[in-house]
Amino acid sequence: MERKHRQRDVFIRRLKEARQRLGISQAAVGIAAAINPEGASTRFNRYEKGVYEPDMETAGRIADVLNVPLPWLFAEDENLAELILNFAALPPDFQHQLLETSRKMVNELPDDDA
């Protein structure tokens, strides 16, 4: 129960942060994410306040409108959140290079059993 509450707080904070960074209204995000235009502002406001939680399909559309990867909205760790944004900003060949580098780094970690 506590983790769900913490996860919701992360989602709420990131949702608001991404929207404010773009300088767009709650209604504009809601309408662009195909939320019912008559209630888009109210619905999105309730997402940002944690009263309602969007389903994953809606969360994905909201992430697209906010130009952020969906996993970023849920990343609790700030380093991971930054890595997600940075990875998404890279062209595909750089993404592949970063992925290969991270695999090598993980494979070079010392075993805990040694």
Coordinates of C-alpha atoms in Angstrom, one line a residue:
M1 CA 0.0 0.0 0.0
E2 CA 2.8 2.4 0.9
R3 CA 4.6 1.8 -2.4
K4 CA 1.5 2.5 -4.4
H5 CA 1.1 5.8 -2.6
R6 CA 4.7 6.7 -3.2
Q7 CA 4.4 5.7 -6.9
R8 CA 1.3 7.9 -7.3
D9 CA 3.2 10.8 -5.7
V10 CA 6.0 10.3 -8.2
F11 CA 3.6 10.2 -11.1
I12 CA 1.7 13.3 -9.9
R13 CA 5.0 15.3 -9.5
R14 CA 6.4 14.3 -12.8
L15 CA 3.1 14.9 -14.6
K16 CA 2.9 18.5 -13.3
E17 CA 6.6 19.1 -13.9
A18 CA 6.5 18.0 -17.5
R19 CA 3.3 20.1 -18.2
Q20 CA 4.7 23.2 -16.6
R21 CA 8.0 22.8 -18.4
L22 CA 6.1 23.0 -21.7
G23 CA 4.0 25.9 -20.4
I24 CA 0.7 24.4 -21.5
S25 CA -2.6 24.2 -19.6
Q26 CA -4.2 21.1 -18.1
A27 CA -7.0 21.4 -20.6
A28 CA -4.6 21.5 -23.6
V29 CA -2.9 18.3 -22.4
G30 CA -6.2 16.6 -21.7
I31 CA -7.6 17.5 -25.1
A32 CA -4.4 16.6 -27.0
A33 CA -4.4 13.2 -25.1
A34 CA -7.9 12.5 -26.3
I35 CA -9.6 13.0 -23.0
N36 CA -13.2 14.2 -23.4
P37 CA -12.9 17.9 -24.4
E38 CA -15.7 19.0 -22.1
G39 CA -14.0 17.6 -19.0
A40 CA -10.4 17.5 -20.1
S41 CA -9.2 20.3 -17.7
T42 CA -11.1 18.9 -14.7
R43 CA -9.9 15.3 -15.4
F44 CA -6.3 16.3 -15.9
N45 CA -6.4 18.5 -12.8
R46 CA -7.6 15.4 -10.9
Y47 CA -4.8 13.3 -12.3
E48 CA -2.3 16.0 -11.1
K49 CA -3.9 16.0 -7.6
G50 CA -4.0 12.2 -7.4
V51 CA -7.8 12.0 -7.2
Y52 CA -7.9 9.8 -10.3
E53 CA -5.3 7.7 -12.0
P54 CA -5.3 7.4 -15.7
D55 CA -5.2 3.9 -17.2
M56 CA -2.0 3.0 -19.0
E57 CA -3.4 3.8 -22.4
T58 CA -4.3 7.3 -21.3
A59 CA -1.0 7.7 -19.4
G60 CA 0.8 6.8 -22.6
R61 CA -1.1 9.4 -24.6
I62 CA -0.4 12.0 -21.9
A63 CA 3.4 11.1 -22.0
D64 CA 3.3 11.6 -25.8
V65 CA 1.7 15.0 -25.5
L66 CA 4.2 16.0 -22.8
N67 CA 7.0 14.7 -25.0
V68 CA 8.4 12.4 -22.2
P69 CA 8.9 8.6 -22.2
L70 CA 6.1 6.9 -20.3
P71 CA 8.6 5.2 -17.9
W72 CA 9.9 8.6 -16.8
L73 CA 6.5 9.4 -15.3
F74 CA 6.9 6.5 -12.9
A75 CA 10.6 6.5 -12.2
E76 CA 11.1 7.0 -8.4
D77 CA 14.9 7.3 -8.6
E78 CA 16.1 10.7 -9.9
N79 CA 19.2 9.2 -11.6
L80 CA 17.0 6.7 -13.4
A81 CA 14.6 9.4 -14.4
E82 CA 17.4 11.5 -15.9
L83 CA 18.8 8.4 -17.7
I84 CA 15.4 7.7 -19.2
L85 CA 15.1 11.3 -20.5
N86 CA 18.7 11.3 -21.8
F87 CA 18.3 7.9 -23.5
A88 CA 15.1 9.0 -25.2
A89 CA 16.8 12.2 -26.5
L90 CA 19.6 10.3 -28.2
P91 CA 19.4 9.2 -31.8
P92 CA 19.0 5.4 -32.3
D93 CA 22.7 4.7 -33.0
F94 CA 23.7 6.4 -29.8
Q95 CA 21.0 4.6 -27.9
H96 CA 22.5 1.3 -29.1
Q97 CA 26.0 2.4 -28.1
L98 CA 24.8 3.4 -24.6
L99 CA 23.0 0.1 -24.2
E100 CA 26.1 -1.8 -25.3
T101 CA 28.3 0.2 -22.9
S102 CA 25.9 -0.5 -20.0
R103 CA 25.9 -4.2 -20.8
K104 CA 29.7 -4.3 -20.7
M105 CA 29.7 -2.4 -17.4
V106 CA 27.2 -4.8 -15.8
N107 CA 29.2 -7.8 -17.0
E108 CA 32.4 -6.4 -15.5
L109 CA 30.9 -5.9 -12.0
P110 CA 32.6 -8.1 -9.4
D111 CA 30.6 -11.1 -8.2
D112 CA 29.3 -10.7 -4.7
D113 CA 30.3 -14.3 -3.9
A114 CA 34.0 -13.7 -4.5

